[in-house]
Amino acid sequence: MIVWVYDAGNATKVLEGFVVGKDLSEFLAAERSLWSRFGITPVERRLRLRTGNEVRCQEIGAGPPVVFVHGVTVAGSSWVLLADALKDGVRCILIDRPGCGLSDPVPDGPLRTPTEFKRFAEELVPDVLDSLELDAAAIACTSMGGFFGFRTAIAHPERVTRIVEYSWAMGTPMRKVPVMMRLGSPAPMKALMVRMPINARAVRLMFKQVGMKRAIESGTFDDDMMAWTLALMKHTETLKSENDNNAFITLRGENPDALFTDDELLRVDMPVLLLWGDEDRMAGEHEARVFASRLPDATLELVRRAGHAPWIDELRY
C-alpha cells in the first residue's frame, strides 16, 4: 500500500498507473478546489485488491472506520460535504469505485449481467478492508453504491458493522425509471452517450432527472461541485466505464434479476439506517417504507425537502 498526497506540479508521476492516456491536470485542479473550500487535503492511498487492480482511496477524520461507496457517474469526492461534517468523529474512507475517478478499470469487465455484477459488488468492500488491515467497518452508500453496500452485507455480514444508506439504493424497485436511463441502455446508445459533449447544462439535466432538482436550483450543488463533476466526466474514464458496466437498466426498465430478494435481505442483520429524501424521483416514501420492512433491523428517516443526494440538500456551507 502506497500513501501519497496531491503533487500539484507533477500529476503524471503521482498518478502513474491510475488512468492511462488522460490529462488529469484539470481534474486534479478541480478536485483540489473542491476540497480546499473546507481547508482539507485528504490523505490518499492506492489499494491493491486481490484482482491485482488498484482503487484510489481518500481519507479524512479519525474515529470508527466508515467506507463510503458513491453513486453512478461520480467518484469518492462526491461525499465532500458529508465527510467534512463527520470528520471529527469518523474515519471517513472515500473510495473511487473501479472504473470511476482515479481507480483502475473494472476487473474482468465489462460486466453486463446481474450475476457478474453481484460477484463484483460482493468483494469490493472486503478487499478494501483487507488492504487497510481492517476486520470490519460501517458502510455509507448511495444509489449504485447501495448495491455494493447491501451485497457486501449479504455475502459477508461479519465485515459490516452497520449500513447507512443515503437515498434509494440500486437493487430495490424504482418508482419509475427515468426515460434517459432506459433510452441509454442499448449498446449503440451507450456508445453515443459517451461521445456526446459534456457541459454544465447536460449535467444539470441529468441530475435533475434523478431527483437532485432542489440541490441544483438552490445552489447547494455549487460551482465547485459542478466544476469537479465536469472534469471527472471529461478527463477520466468514469462515464465510459459506468455505461459499459451496466446490468441494471433495460429499455423496459429495471432488470428484475438485479433486485435483492427477500431471502437475501434477511441476511442483512446488522443495524441499517435509511436516510431517504422525500423528493427522490427514483423511489419515494412508499418504496422506502417497503424496503425498510424487508430488513431485519432497519430505521427509516425521511429527509424532508431532499432528493436523491439528501446530504447535499441538508448541509449548507
JSON list of N, CA, C and O in Angstrom, two decimals, residues 3 16 23 109 121 155 166 196 261 264 278:
[
{"chain": "A", "resi": 3, "resn": "VAL", "atom": "N", "xyz": [1.06, 5.37, 0.35]},
{"chain": "A", "resi": 3, "resn": "VAL", "atom": "CA", "xyz": [0.36, 6.56, 0.80]},
{"chain": "A", "resi": 3, "resn": "VAL", "atom": "C", "xyz": [0.92, 7.75, 0.05]},
{"chain": "A", "resi": 3, "resn": "VAL", "atom": "O", "xyz": [2.13, 7.89, -0.10]},
{"chain": "A", "resi": 16, "resn": "GLU", "atom": "N", "xyz": [0.69, 7.82, -11.95]},
{"chain": "A", "resi": 16, "resn": "GLU", "atom": "CA", "xyz": [1.07, 6.78, -12.90]},
{"chain": "A", "resi": 16, "resn": "GLU", "atom": "C", "xyz": [0.43, 5.44, -12.49]},
{"chain": "A", "resi": 16, "resn": "GLU", "atom": "O", "xyz": [0.51, 5.01, -11.35]},
{"chain": "A", "resi": 23, "resn": "ASP", "atom": "N", "xyz": [-5.13, 13.38, -19.61]},
{"chain": "A", "resi": 23, "resn": "ASP", "atom": "CA", "xyz": [-4.55, 14.55, -18.98]},
{"chain": "A", "resi": 23, "resn": "ASP", "atom": "C", "xyz": [-5.37, 14.84, -17.72]},
{"chain": "A", "resi": 23, "resn": "ASP", "atom": "O", "xyz": [-6.51, 15.29, -17.80]},
{"chain": "A", "resi": 109, "resn": "GLY", "atom": "N", "xyz": [-13.98, -6.72, -16.74]},
{"chain": "A", "resi": 109, "resn": "GLY", "atom": "CA", "xyz": [-15.12, -6.05, -17.35]},
{"chain": "A", "resi": 109, "resn": "GLY", "atom": "C", "xyz": [-15.06, -6.13, -18.87]},
{"chain": "A", "resi": 109, "resn": "GLY", "atom": "O", "xyz": [-14.09, -6.61, -19.44]},
{"chain": "A", "resi": 121, "resn": "ALA", "atom": "N", "xyz": [-19.65, -6.84, -6.87]},
{"chain": "A", "resi": 121, "resn": "ALA", "atom": "CA", "xyz": [-20.06, -5.96, -5.77]},
{"chain": "A", "resi": 121, "resn": "ALA", "atom": "C", "xyz": [-19.82, -6.60, -4.41]},
{"chain": "A", "resi": 121, "resn": "ALA", "atom": "O", "xyz": [-19.52, -5.91, -3.43]},
{"chain": "A", "resi": 155, "resn": "ALA", "atom": "N", "xyz": [-23.29, -11.07, 1.58]},
{"chain": "A", "resi": 155, "resn": "ALA", "atom": "CA", "xyz": [-22.27, -12.11, 1.39]},
{"chain": "A", "resi": 155, "resn": "ALA", "atom": "C", "xyz": [-21.29, -12.20, 2.55]},
{"chain": "A", "resi": 155, "resn": "ALA", "atom": "O", "xyz": [-20.76, -13.29, 2.84]},
{"chain": "A", "resi": 166, "resn": "TYR", "atom": "N", "xyz": [-27.97, 6.45, 1.99]},
{"chain": "A", "resi": 166, "resn": "TYR", "atom": "CA", "xyz": [-28.48, 7.78, 1.67]},
{"chain": "A", "resi": 166, "resn": "TYR", "atom": "C", "xyz": [-29.19, 7.69, 0.33]},
{"chain": "A", "resi": 166, "resn": "TYR", "atom": "O", "xyz": [-28.56, 7.53, -0.70]},
{"chain": "A", "resi": 196, "resn": "MET", "atom": "N", "xyz": [-21.01, 12.21, -26.66]},
{"chain": "A", "resi": 196, "resn": "MET", "atom": "CA", "xyz": [-21.71, 13.49, -26.64]},
{"chain": "A", "resi": 196, "resn": "MET", "atom": "C", "xyz": [-20.94, 14.52, -25.83]},
{"chain": "A", "resi": 196, "resn": "MET", "atom": "O", "xyz": [-20.28, 14.18, -24.84]},
{"chain": "A", "resi": 261, "resn": "THR", "atom": "N", "xyz": [-33.52, -10.13, -3.28]},
{"chain": "A", "resi": 261, "resn": "THR", "atom": "CA", "xyz": [-34.64, -10.99, -2.90]},
{"chain": "A", "resi": 261, "resn": "THR", "atom": "C", "xyz": [-34.90, -10.84, -1.40]},
{"chain": "A", "resi": 261, "resn": "THR", "atom": "O", "xyz": [-34.04, -10.38, -0.64]},
{"chain": "A", "resi": 264, "resn": "GLU", "atom": "N", "xyz": [-32.35, -12.79, 0.59]},
{"chain": "A", "resi": 264, "resn": "GLU", "atom": "CA", "xyz": [-31.06, -12.11, 0.70]},
{"chain": "A", "resi": 264, "resn": "GLU", "atom": "C", "xyz": [-31.09, -11.02, 1.75]},
{"chain": "A", "resi": 264, "resn": "GLU", "atom": "O", "xyz": [-30.18, -10.90, 2.58]},
{"chain": "A", "resi": 278, "resn": "ASP", "atom": "N", "xyz": [-37.48, 12.78, 0.58]},
{"chain": "A", "resi": 278, "resn": "ASP", "atom": "CA", "xyz": [-38.88, 12.60, 0.20]},
{"chain": "A", "resi": 278, "resn": "ASP", "atom": "C", "xyz": [-39.15, 13.10, -1.22]},
{"chain": "A", "resi": 278, "resn": "ASP", "atom": "O", "xyz": [-40.24, 12.89, -1.75]}
]
